[in-house]
CSV table of C-alpha atoms and ligand atoms in Angstrom, one decimal:
chain,number,residue,atom,x,y,z
A,299,MET,CA,-27.7,-18.2,51.5
A,300,SER,CA,-26.6,-15.0,48.9
A,301,LEU,CA,-27.2,-11.7,50.3
A,302,ILE,CA,-27.3,-10.0,46.9
A,303,THR,CA,-30.5,-9.1,45.0
A,304,ASN,CA,-29.6,-8.4,40.9
A,305,ILE,CA,-28.2,-5.2,40.3
A,306,PRO,CA,-28.8,-3.9,37.0
A,307,PHE,CA,-26.5,-2.2,34.5
A,308,LEU,CA,-29.6,0.6,34.4
A,309,ASP,CA,-33.0,1.1,35.7
A,310,LEU,CA,-35.1,2.4,32.6
A,311,ALA,CA,-38.8,1.2,34.2
A,312,THR,CA,-38.9,3.0,37.6
A,313,PRO,CA,-38.3,6.1,36.4
A,314,HIS,CA,-40.7,5.7,33.3
A,315,VAL,CA,-43.4,4.3,36.7
A,316,GLU,CA,-42.7,7.4,38.7
A,317,LEU,CA,-43.9,9.3,36.6
A,318,GLU,CA,-46.2,7.2,34.6
A,319,GLN,CA,-49.4,10.3,34.7
A,320,GLU,CA,-47.8,12.9,33.6
A,321,LEU,CA,-46.2,11.3,30.6
A,322,THR,CA,-49.9,9.2,30.2
A,323,THR,CA,-51.0,13.0,29.8
A,324,VAL,CA,-48.4,13.9,26.6
A,325,PHE,CA,-50.3,10.9,24.7
A,326,HIS,CA,-54.0,12.6,25.5
A,327,ARG,CA,-52.5,15.7,24.4
A,328,ALA,CA,-51.4,14.9,21.3
A,329,LEU,CA,-53.9,12.1,20.6
A,330,ARG,CA,-56.4,15.0,21.0
A,331,THR,CA,-55.3,17.7,19.2
A,332,ALA,CA,-53.6,15.1,16.2
A,333,GLY,CA,-50.4,17.0,16.6
A,334,PHE,CA,-47.9,13.8,15.9
A,335,ILE,CA,-44.9,15.7,14.5
A,336,GLY,CA,-43.4,19.2,15.2
A,337,GLY,CA,-46.0,22.0,16.4
A,338,PRO,CA,-46.4,23.4,19.8
A,339,MET,CA,-45.2,20.3,22.1
A,340,VAL,CA,-41.5,20.2,19.8
A,341,GLU,CA,-41.3,24.1,20.0
A,342,GLU,CA,-42.0,23.9,23.6
A,343,PHE,CA,-39.5,21.5,24.4
A,344,GLU,CA,-37.1,23.2,22.4
A,345,LYS,CA,-37.1,26.2,24.1
A,346,ALA,CA,-37.2,24.4,27.5
A,347,PHE,CA,-34.3,22.6,26.1
A,348,ALA,CA,-32.0,25.9,24.8
A,349,ASP,CA,-32.4,27.2,28.7
A,350,PHE,CA,-31.5,24.2,30.1
A,351,CYS,CA,-28.2,24.3,27.9
A,352,GLU,CA,-27.5,28.4,28.4
A,353,THR,CA,-27.9,28.6,24.3
A,354,THR,CA,-30.4,30.8,22.6
A,355,HIS,CA,-31.6,27.7,20.1
A,356,SER,CA,-32.5,24.5,20.2
A,357,VAL,CA,-33.7,22.4,17.1
A,358,ALA,CA,-35.2,18.7,17.9
A,359,VAL,CA,-34.7,16.1,15.7
A,360,SER,CA,-34.6,12.4,15.3
A,361,SER,CA,-31.9,11.1,16.8
A,362,GLY,CA,-28.5,12.4,18.1
A,363,THR,CA,-26.6,10.9,14.7
A,364,ASP,CA,-28.9,13.7,12.8
A,365,ALA,CA,-28.5,15.8,15.3
A,366,LEU,CA,-24.7,15.9,14.6
A,367,ARG,CA,-24.9,15.4,11.0
A,368,PHE,CA,-27.0,18.2,10.6
A,369,ALA,CA,-25.1,20.4,12.8
A,370,LEU,CA,-22.0,19.6,10.4
A,371,MET,CA,-23.6,20.5,7.8
A,372,ALA,CA,-25.0,23.5,8.8
A,373,SER,CA,-22.1,25.3,9.9
A,374,GLY,CA,-20.3,24.5,6.9
A,375,VAL,CA,-18.7,21.3,6.7
A,376,GLN,CA,-18.2,20.5,3.1
A,377,GLN,CA,-18.4,17.6,0.8
A,378,GLY,CA,-14.8,15.8,0.9
A,379,ASP,CA,-13.1,18.1,4.4
A,380,VAL,CA,-11.6,16.4,7.0
A,381,VAL,CA,-13.4,16.5,10.5
A,382,VAL,CA,-11.1,15.7,13.4
A,383,THR,CA,-12.2,13.1,16.6
A,384,VAL,CA,-11.2,10.4,18.8
A,385,PRO,CA,-11.3,6.9,18.2
A,386,HIS,CA,-12.7,5.8,22.1
A,387,THR,CA,-16.3,7.0,21.2
A,388,PHE,CA,-19.7,5.2,19.7
A,389,ILE,CA,-19.4,4.9,16.1
A,390,ALA,CA,-22.7,7.3,15.6
A,391,THR,CA,-20.0,10.0,15.7
A,392,THR,CA,-18.1,9.3,12.8
A,393,GLU,CA,-21.1,8.1,11.2
A,394,ALA,CA,-22.4,11.8,11.3
A,395,ILE,CA,-19.5,12.6,9.9
A,396,SER,CA,-19.2,10.6,7.1
A,397,GLN,CA,-23.1,11.2,6.7
A,398,ALA,CA,-22.3,14.5,6.4
A,399,GLY,CA,-20.0,14.1,3.1
A,400,ALA,CA,-17.2,14.6,5.4
A,401,LEU,CA,-13.9,11.8,6.6
A,402,PRO,CA,-12.9,11.6,9.6
A,403,GLU,CA,-9.3,11.1,11.3
A,404,PHE,CA,-8.4,11.0,14.8
A,405,VAL,CA,-6.6,12.0,17.1
A,406,ASP,CA,-5.6,10.1,20.8
A,407,ILE,CA,-7.8,10.8,24.0
A,408,ASP,CA,-6.2,12.1,27.1
A,409,GLU,CA,-5.3,8.8,29.7
A,410,ARG,CA,-6.7,10.7,32.9
A,411,THR,CA,-10.3,11.9,31.3
A,412,TYR,CA,-10.8,9.7,27.8
A,413,ASN,CA,-11.6,12.3,26.0
A,414,ILE,CA,-9.5,14.3,23.4
A,415,ASP,CA,-6.7,15.5,24.7
A,416,PRO,CA,-5.2,18.5,23.5
A,417,GLU,CA,-1.8,18.4,23.1
A,418,GLU,CA,-2.4,15.5,20.7
A,419,LEU,CA,-4.8,17.4,18.8
A,420,ARG,CA,-2.3,20.3,18.4
A,421,ASP,CA,0.9,18.3,17.3
A,422,TYR,CA,-1.8,16.5,14.6
A,423,LEU,CA,-2.5,20.2,13.3
A,424,GLU,CA,1.1,21.2,13.5
A,425,ASN,CA,3.3,18.4,12.3
A,426,LYS,CA,0.4,15.9,10.5
A,427,CYS,CA,-1.5,18.7,8.1
A,428,ARG,CA,0.3,21.5,5.9
A,429,VAL,CA,-1.0,25.0,5.0
A,430,ASP,CA,-1.6,25.4,1.6
A,431,GLU,CA,-0.7,27.9,-1.5
A,432,SER,CA,-4.4,29.8,-0.6
A,433,GLY,CA,-3.8,29.0,3.5
A,434,LYS,CA,-6.0,25.8,3.5
A,435,LEU,CA,-5.6,23.4,6.1
A,436,ILE,CA,-4.5,20.0,4.5
A,437,SER,CA,-4.1,16.7,5.8
A,438,LYS,CA,-1.1,14.9,4.7
A,439,ARG,CA,-2.6,11.4,5.4
A,440,SER,CA,-5.4,11.8,3.1
A,441,GLY,CA,-4.7,15.6,1.0
A,442,ARG,CA,-7.9,17.0,2.0
A,443,VAL,CA,-9.3,19.3,3.8
A,444,VAL,CA,-9.2,20.3,7.9
A,445,THR,CA,-12.8,22.3,8.4
A,446,ALA,CA,-14.0,21.0,11.6
A,447,VAL,CA,-12.9,19.3,15.1
A,448,VAL,CA,-15.8,17.4,17.4
A,449,PRO,CA,-14.4,16.9,20.4
A,450,VAL,CA,-17.2,14.2,22.6
A,451,HIS,CA,-17.7,14.6,26.0
A,452,LEU,CA,-17.9,10.7,26.6
A,453,TYR,CA,-19.3,9.5,29.9
A,454,GLY,CA,-20.9,12.9,31.4
A,455,GLN,CA,-18.0,14.7,31.3
A,456,MET,CA,-16.8,17.7,29.0
A,457,ALA,CA,-13.5,17.6,26.8
A,458,ASP,CA,-11.5,20.4,27.9
A,459,MET,CA,-12.4,22.7,25.7
A,460,ASP,CA,-10.4,26.0,26.5
A,461,PRO,CA,-7.2,24.5,24.4
A,462,ILE,CA,-9.3,23.4,22.2
A,463,LEU,CA,-11.2,26.3,21.5
A,464,ALA,CA,-7.6,28.2,20.8
A,465,LEU,CA,-6.2,25.6,18.6
A,466,ALA,CA,-9.9,26.0,16.4
A,467,GLU,CA,-9.3,29.3,16.2
A,468,GLN,CA,-5.7,29.7,15.7
A,469,TYR,CA,-6.7,26.9,12.4
A,470,GLY,CA,-9.9,28.2,11.3
A,471,LEU,CA,-11.6,24.9,12.3
A,472,ILE,CA,-15.6,24.7,13.5
A,473,VAL,CA,-16.0,23.4,16.9
A,474,ILE,CA,-18.9,21.0,16.7
A,475,GLU,CA,-19.8,19.1,20.5
A,476,ASP,CA,-20.6,15.6,20.7
A,477,ALA,CA,-22.6,16.4,23.7
A,478,CYS,CA,-24.6,13.1,23.4
A,479,GLN,CA,-23.4,11.7,26.9
A,480,ALA,CA,-23.0,14.7,28.8
A,481,HIS,CA,-26.7,16.7,29.2
A,482,GLY,CA,-26.3,19.1,32.1
A,483,ALA,CA,-22.3,18.6,32.3
A,484,GLU,CA,-20.2,21.7,32.8
A,485,TYR,CA,-17.1,23.1,31.9
A,486,LEU,CA,-14.9,25.8,34.0
A,487,SER,CA,-13.5,28.2,31.0
A,488,ARG,CA,-10.0,29.9,32.7
A,489,GLU,CA,-9.7,32.0,29.1
A,490,LEU,CA,-10.3,35.7,30.2
A,491,ASN,CA,-11.3,36.7,26.7
A,492,ARG,CA,-13.6,34.1,26.6
A,493,GLY,CA,-15.2,35.0,30.0
A,494,TYR,CA,-14.2,32.9,32.9
A,495,GLY,CA,-16.7,31.2,34.1
A,496,TRP,CA,-18.7,27.9,34.4
A,497,ARG,CA,-20.2,26.6,30.7
A,498,LYS,CA,-23.3,24.1,30.1
A,499,ALA,CA,-22.6,21.2,27.5
A,500,GLY,CA,-23.8,22.5,24.6
A,501,SER,CA,-23.0,26.4,24.6
A,502,VAL,CA,-19.4,26.0,24.0
A,503,GLY,CA,-19.3,25.3,20.2
A,504,ARG,CA,-20.2,26.2,17.1
A,505,ALA,CA,-23.4,24.3,17.8
A,506,ALA,CA,-23.1,20.6,20.0
A,507,ALA,CA,-25.5,17.4,19.4
A,508,PHE,CA,-27.9,15.8,22.0
A,509,SER,CA,-29.0,11.9,21.8
A,510,PHE,CA,-32.3,11.8,23.6
A,511,TYR,CA,-31.9,7.5,23.1
A,512,PRO,CA,-33.9,5.6,26.5
A,513,GLY,CA,-30.8,5.3,27.9
A,514,LYS,CA,-29.3,8.8,27.9
A,515,ASN,CA,-29.8,10.9,31.3
A,516,LEU,CA,-32.5,12.5,29.6
A,517,GLY,CA,-34.1,9.9,27.5
A,518,ALA,CA,-37.1,10.1,25.4
A,519,CYS,CA,-39.4,6.8,25.2
A,520,GLY,CA,-37.6,5.8,21.8
A,521,GLU,CA,-35.5,7.5,19.2
A,522,ALA,CA,-34.4,11.3,19.4
A,523,GLY,CA,-31.7,14.3,19.9
A,524,ALA,CA,-31.3,17.8,19.4
A,525,ILE,CA,-28.9,20.8,17.9
A,526,THR,CA,-27.9,23.4,20.6
A,527,THR,CA,-26.4,26.6,19.4
A,528,ASN,CA,-26.1,30.2,19.7
A,529,ASP,CA,-26.0,31.1,16.2
A,530,GLY,CA,-28.8,31.7,14.1
A,531,SER,CA,-28.5,30.9,11.1
A,532,ILE,CA,-27.2,27.2,11.9
A,533,ALA,CA,-30.5,26.6,13.6
A,534,GLU,CA,-32.4,28.1,10.7
A,535,LYS,CA,-30.3,25.5,8.3
A,536,VAL,CA,-30.8,22.3,10.4
A,537,ARG,CA,-34.8,22.9,10.9
A,538,MET,CA,-34.6,23.1,7.0
A,539,LEU,CA,-32.2,20.0,7.4
A,540,ARG,CA,-34.4,18.0,9.1
A,541,ASP,CA,-37.7,18.9,7.4
A,542,HIS,CA,-36.8,18.0,3.4
A,543,GLY,CA,-34.6,21.6,2.9
A,544,GLN,CA,-38.3,23.3,3.2
A,545,ALA,CA,-38.7,26.7,5.4
A,546,LYS,CA,-42.0,27.1,3.9
A,547,LYS,CA,-44.3,24.1,3.1
A,548,TYR,CA,-43.5,22.6,-0.5
A,549,CYS,CA,-40.6,25.1,-1.5
A,550,HIS,CA,-37.3,23.0,-1.4
A,551,ASP,CA,-34.8,25.5,-1.0
A,552,VAL,CA,-32.2,22.2,-0.7
A,553,GLU,CA,-32.1,18.7,-0.5
A,554,GLY,CA,-32.8,17.7,3.1
A,555,TYR,CA,-33.7,14.4,5.3
A,556,ASN,CA,-36.7,13.7,7.1
A,557,GLY,CA,-35.0,14.0,10.7
A,558,ARG,CA,-37.9,15.5,12.7
A,559,LEU,CA,-39.0,14.5,16.5
A,560,ASP,CA,-42.6,13.6,17.1
A,561,ALA,CA,-44.8,15.5,19.1
A,562,ILE,CA,-45.4,12.5,21.3
A,563,GLN,CA,-41.4,12.2,22.4
A,564,ALA,CA,-41.0,16.2,22.6
A,565,GLY,CA,-43.9,16.1,25.2
A,566,ILE,CA,-42.3,13.6,26.8
A,567,LEU,CA,-38.9,14.7,27.1
A,568,HIS,CA,-40.0,18.1,28.4
A,569,VAL,CA,-41.7,16.3,31.3
A,570,LYS,CA,-38.4,14.8,32.1
A,571,LEU,CA,-36.2,17.7,31.9
A,572,VAL,CA,-37.8,19.3,34.6
A,573,HIS,CA,-36.2,16.6,36.6
A,574,LEU,CA,-33.0,16.3,34.9
A,575,ALA,CA,-31.1,18.6,37.5
A,576,ARG,CA,-31.9,16.0,40.2
A,577,TRP,CA,-31.4,13.2,38.7
A,578,ASN,CA,-27.7,14.6,37.2
A,579,GLY,CA,-26.9,15.9,41.1
A,580,GLN,CA,-27.8,12.0,42.3
A,581,ARG,CA,-25.4,10.7,40.0
A,582,ARG,CA,-23.2,13.3,40.8
A,583,GLU,CA,-24.0,12.1,44.4
A,584,HIS,CA,-23.4,8.1,43.6
A,585,ALA,CA,-20.4,8.9,41.4
A,586,ALA,CA,-18.8,10.5,44.6
A,587,HIS,CA,-19.5,7.4,46.8
A,588,TYR,CA,-18.4,4.8,44.4
A,589,ASN,CA,-15.3,6.8,44.5
A,590,ARG,CA,-15.3,7.1,48.4
A,591,LEU,CA,-15.7,2.9,48.6
A,592,LEU,CA,-13.1,2.4,46.0
A,593,ALA,CA,-10.6,4.7,47.5
A,594,ASN,CA,-11.1,2.5,51.0
A,595,ALA,CA,-11.1,-1.1,49.4
A,596,ASP,CA,-8.3,-3.4,48.0
A,597,CYS,CA,-9.3,-3.6,44.9
A,598,GLY,CA,-7.2,-2.7,42.3
A,599,LEU,CA,-9.2,-0.6,40.0
A,600,VAL,CA,-8.7,2.9,38.7
A,601,GLN,CA,-11.7,5.6,39.2
A,602,PRO,CA,-12.8,8.0,36.9
A,603,HIS,CA,-10.9,11.5,37.4
A,604,GLU,CA,-12.8,14.6,37.2
A,605,PRO,CA,-10.3,17.1,37.1
A,606,SER,CA,-11.0,20.6,38.4
A,607,TRP,CA,-12.9,22.6,35.8
A,608,SER,CA,-15.0,19.8,35.1
A,609,ARG,CA,-18.2,18.7,36.5
A,610,GLY,CA,-19.5,15.8,34.8
A,611,VAL,CA,-23.1,14.2,35.4
A,612,TYR,CA,-21.8,10.5,35.4
A,613,HIS,CA,-24.1,9.3,32.2
A,614,LEU,CA,-21.8,6.2,32.9
A,615,TYR,CA,-19.6,5.5,35.8
A,616,VAL,CA,-16.3,3.8,34.3
A,617,VAL,CA,-13.7,2.4,36.2
A,618,ARG,CA,-10.2,0.4,35.1
A,619,SER,CA,-9.2,-2.9,35.4
A,620,GLU,CA,-5.9,-5.2,33.9
A,621,ASP,CA,-8.3,-8.3,34.4
A,622,ARG,CA,-11.5,-6.7,33.3
A,623,ASP,CA,-12.9,-9.6,31.2
A,624,GLU,CA,-12.8,-12.2,34.6
A,625,LEU,CA,-14.3,-8.8,36.6
A,626,MET,CA,-17.0,-8.9,34.6
A,627,VAL,CA,-17.7,-12.8,34.6
A,628,HIS,CA,-17.4,-12.1,37.8
A,629,LEU,CA,-20.0,-9.8,38.8
A,630,LYS,CA,-22.2,-11.1,36.1
A,631,LYS,CA,-22.1,-14.4,38.3
A,632,ALA,CA,-23.3,-12.2,41.5
A,633,GLY,CA,-25.9,-10.6,39.7
A,634,ILE,CA,-24.6,-7.4,38.9
A,635,GLY,CA,-25.1,-5.6,35.4
A,636,THR,CA,-21.6,-4.2,33.5
A,637,GLY,CA,-20.7,-2.4,29.9
A,638,ILE,CA,-18.0,-2.0,27.9
A,639,HIS,CA,-18.2,1.8,26.3
A,640,TYR,CA,-16.3,0.6,23.9
A,641,PRO,CA,-14.4,-2.2,23.8
A,642,VAL,CA,-13.0,-1.7,20.3
A,643,PRO,CA,-11.5,1.7,19.4
A,644,LEU,CA,-13.0,3.2,16.0
A,645,HIS,CA,-9.7,3.1,14.1
A,646,LEU,CA,-9.5,-0.6,14.8
A,647,GLN,CA,-13.5,-1.2,13.8
A,648,LYS,CA,-13.8,-3.4,10.1
A,649,ALA,CA,-16.5,-0.6,9.2
A,650,TYR,CA,-13.2,1.8,9.1
A,651,ALA,CA,-10.3,-0.1,7.2
A,652,SER,CA,-10.8,1.6,4.6
A,653,LEU,CA,-8.9,4.6,6.8
A,654,LYS,CA,-6.2,2.9,6.5
A,655,TYR,CA,-5.4,3.2,10.7
A,656,HIS,CA,-3.0,0.5,11.9
A,657,PRO,CA,-3.1,-1.3,15.7
A,658,GLY,CA,-0.3,1.2,17.8
A,659,ASP,CA,-1.7,4.2,15.8
A,660,PHE,CA,-3.3,5.7,19.2
A,661,PRO,CA,-2.0,3.5,21.7
A,662,VAL,CA,-4.3,5.7,24.7
A,663,ALA,CA,-7.6,4.8,23.4
A,664,GLU,CA,-6.2,0.9,22.5
A,665,LYS,CA,-4.8,0.4,26.2
A,666,ILE,CA,-7.8,1.4,27.9
A,667,SER,CA,-10.6,-0.1,25.7
A,668,ALA,CA,-9.1,-3.1,26.6
A,669,GLU,CA,-9.3,-2.4,30.6
A,670,ILE,CA,-12.4,0.1,30.5
A,671,VAL,CA,-16.1,-1.6,32.5
A,672,SER,CA,-18.7,0.3,33.4
A,673,LEU,CA,-20.6,-0.5,36.8
A,674,PRO,CA,-24.4,0.1,37.5
A,675,MET,CA,-25.2,4.4,37.2
A,676,PHE,CA,-28.6,5.4,37.3
A,677,PRO,CA,-30.0,7.9,39.6
A,678,GLN,CA,-32.1,5.5,42.0
A,679,LEU,CA,-29.1,3.6,42.5
A,680,THR,CA,-28.7,2.8,46.5
A,681,ALA,CA,-25.8,3.4,48.5
A,682,GLU,CA,-26.6,-0.8,49.4
A,683,GLN,CA,-25.9,-1.2,46.3
A,684,GLN,CA,-23.1,0.5,45.9
A,685,THR,CA,-21.7,-1.1,48.4
A,686,GLN,CA,-22.7,-4.7,47.1
A,687,VAL,CA,-21.4,-4.0,43.5
A,688,VAL,CA,-17.6,-2.6,45.5
A,689,ASP,CA,-17.6,-5.5,48.0
A,690,GLU,CA,-17.9,-7.7,44.7
A,691,THR,CA,-14.5,-6.2,43.4
A,692,VAL,CA,-12.7,-6.7,46.2
A,693,ARG,CA,-13.9,-10.6,46.9
A,694,PHE,CA,-13.0,-10.8,42.8
A,695,ASN,CA,-9.6,-8.9,43.2
A,696,GLN,CA,-8.6,-11.1,46.4
A,697,MET,CA,-9.4,-14.6,44.6
A,698,PHE,CA,-7.8,-13.2,41.3
A,699,ALA,CA,-4.4,-12.2,43.3
A,700,VAL,CA,-4.4,-15.8,44.8
A,701,LYS,CA,-4.7,-17.1,40.9
A,702,ARG,CA,-1.9,-14.8,40.0
A,703,ALA,CA,0.0,-16.3,42.4
A,704,LEU,CA,-0.7,-19.5,42.0
A,705,ASN,CA,-0.7,-18.7,38.0
A,706,GLN,CA,-3.1,-21.3,37.3
A,707,PRO,CA,-7.1,-20.8,36.6
A,708,VAL,CA,-9.8,-20.3,39.3
A,709,PRO,CA,-12.5,-22.5,38.8
A,710,LEU,CA,-15.7,-20.4,37.5
A,711,GLU,CA,-17.8,-21.8,39.9
A,712,MET,CA,-15.2,-20.5,43.4
A,713,ILE,CA,-15.3,-16.7,41.1
A,714,ALA,CA,-18.7,-16.9,41.2
A,715,ARG,CA,-19.7,-17.7,44.7
A,716,THR,CA,-21.0,-14.9,46.9
A,717,ALA,CA,-21.6,-14.1,50.2
B,62,LIG,C1,-21.0,9.6,21.7
B,62,LIG,C2,-22.3,9.5,20.9
B,62,LIG,N1,-22.2,10.0,20.1
B,62,LIG,C3,-23.6,10.4,18.8
B,62,LIG,C4,-24.8,9.3,20.1
B,62,LIG,C5,-26.3,8.8,18.6
B,62,LIG,O1,-27.3,9.3,18.9
B,62,LIG,P1,-28.3,8.3,18.6
B,62,LIG,O2,-28.5,6.9,19.5
B,62,LIG,O3,-29.3,8.9,19.4
B,62,LIG,O4,-28.2,8.2,16.9
B,62,LIG,C6,-24.7,8.2,20.7
B,62,LIG,C7,-25.8,7.8,21.2
B,62,LIG,O5,-25.3,6.5,21.3
B,62,LIG,C8,-23.2,9.2,21.4
B,62,LIG,O6,-23.2,8.2,22.6
């Protein structure tokens, strides 16, 4: 008889059941005041989220994609500019760049952190760009002006920001953090001229974008996002962009968007924000426990790497296996949920065929996208569940070793048999 109970990839129900009373109070308040869009509940959340991120401003918007688009536009990215980012991210990163009127260009990621490789950024700026007569940085590939870089803090771990900020300073680039997966992540800045110390995600670049999609470390009960910044003029511009370009009702300084946040979502986020540091702490404990279990297990998986300058919040716990697809089939049969974030790098997506990148252009992103698998990770995950997940990867490895040795397929039912 199987001892395995189903282990979901993500448990979104439990935290909402635990907080049900507080969350329903939010609905009552919105119903009684009929303040459904903007208003005090949004402003209260914005203030609390800015405090959490250690920034002076936070502006709540309708999604992470809008947050990134508005952050780029408000920071000065112009129609036709190039914005540099990574091919290993969710497509919303590049959608926001395109929607801001800019063109995404890519640099490869670091093989251990899966975030932008500062040396690749340096190579791009030094060798794949030129400076024109007027001092503008021009991409040799597109002939366009390069004005911004978007480091993505993927899986809840911040990119190595010191060298990125130094390069951005040297080349006059705007840095916008895609912090959509990194609420509460921290980075140790070792640059004395920027002040040695730990910095929160969202507080390091000119501005940053957060997503509160339900599955995020801080998730709404619907769509939501926010930008953070220490620049009051950027915050002001984002406030206008999210609200049809108006600072005063029916006086439209620019053409904007309908990118506002519902009061109910803001209220829900405010209730959950109180618990975010504890939930992030639980995620870090689970990651440490997975690390210990995997280090002692014969399962051939590459563990996540957390450099000494990083305190990640493990939005995802991502390992690598050369037999990733078969491992996922095995875990699925054993009742264990997994995911791939993300299986096809953006430069090879049909949506970006017009950018004319080719296989081999970003070897690290291509290699790891074929090997990564995200294991169950959420605050309420138990140590027993983690043991079951790792035991199953060991079982899979043993059976797959046999298969490799015999060089013939193992019947699926054998792969899937559980203890
Ligand atoms: C890295 C990254 N960027 C941007 C986004 C966009 O956020 P949203 O889905 O809230 O628009 C997401 C969300 O999935 C994301 O993971």
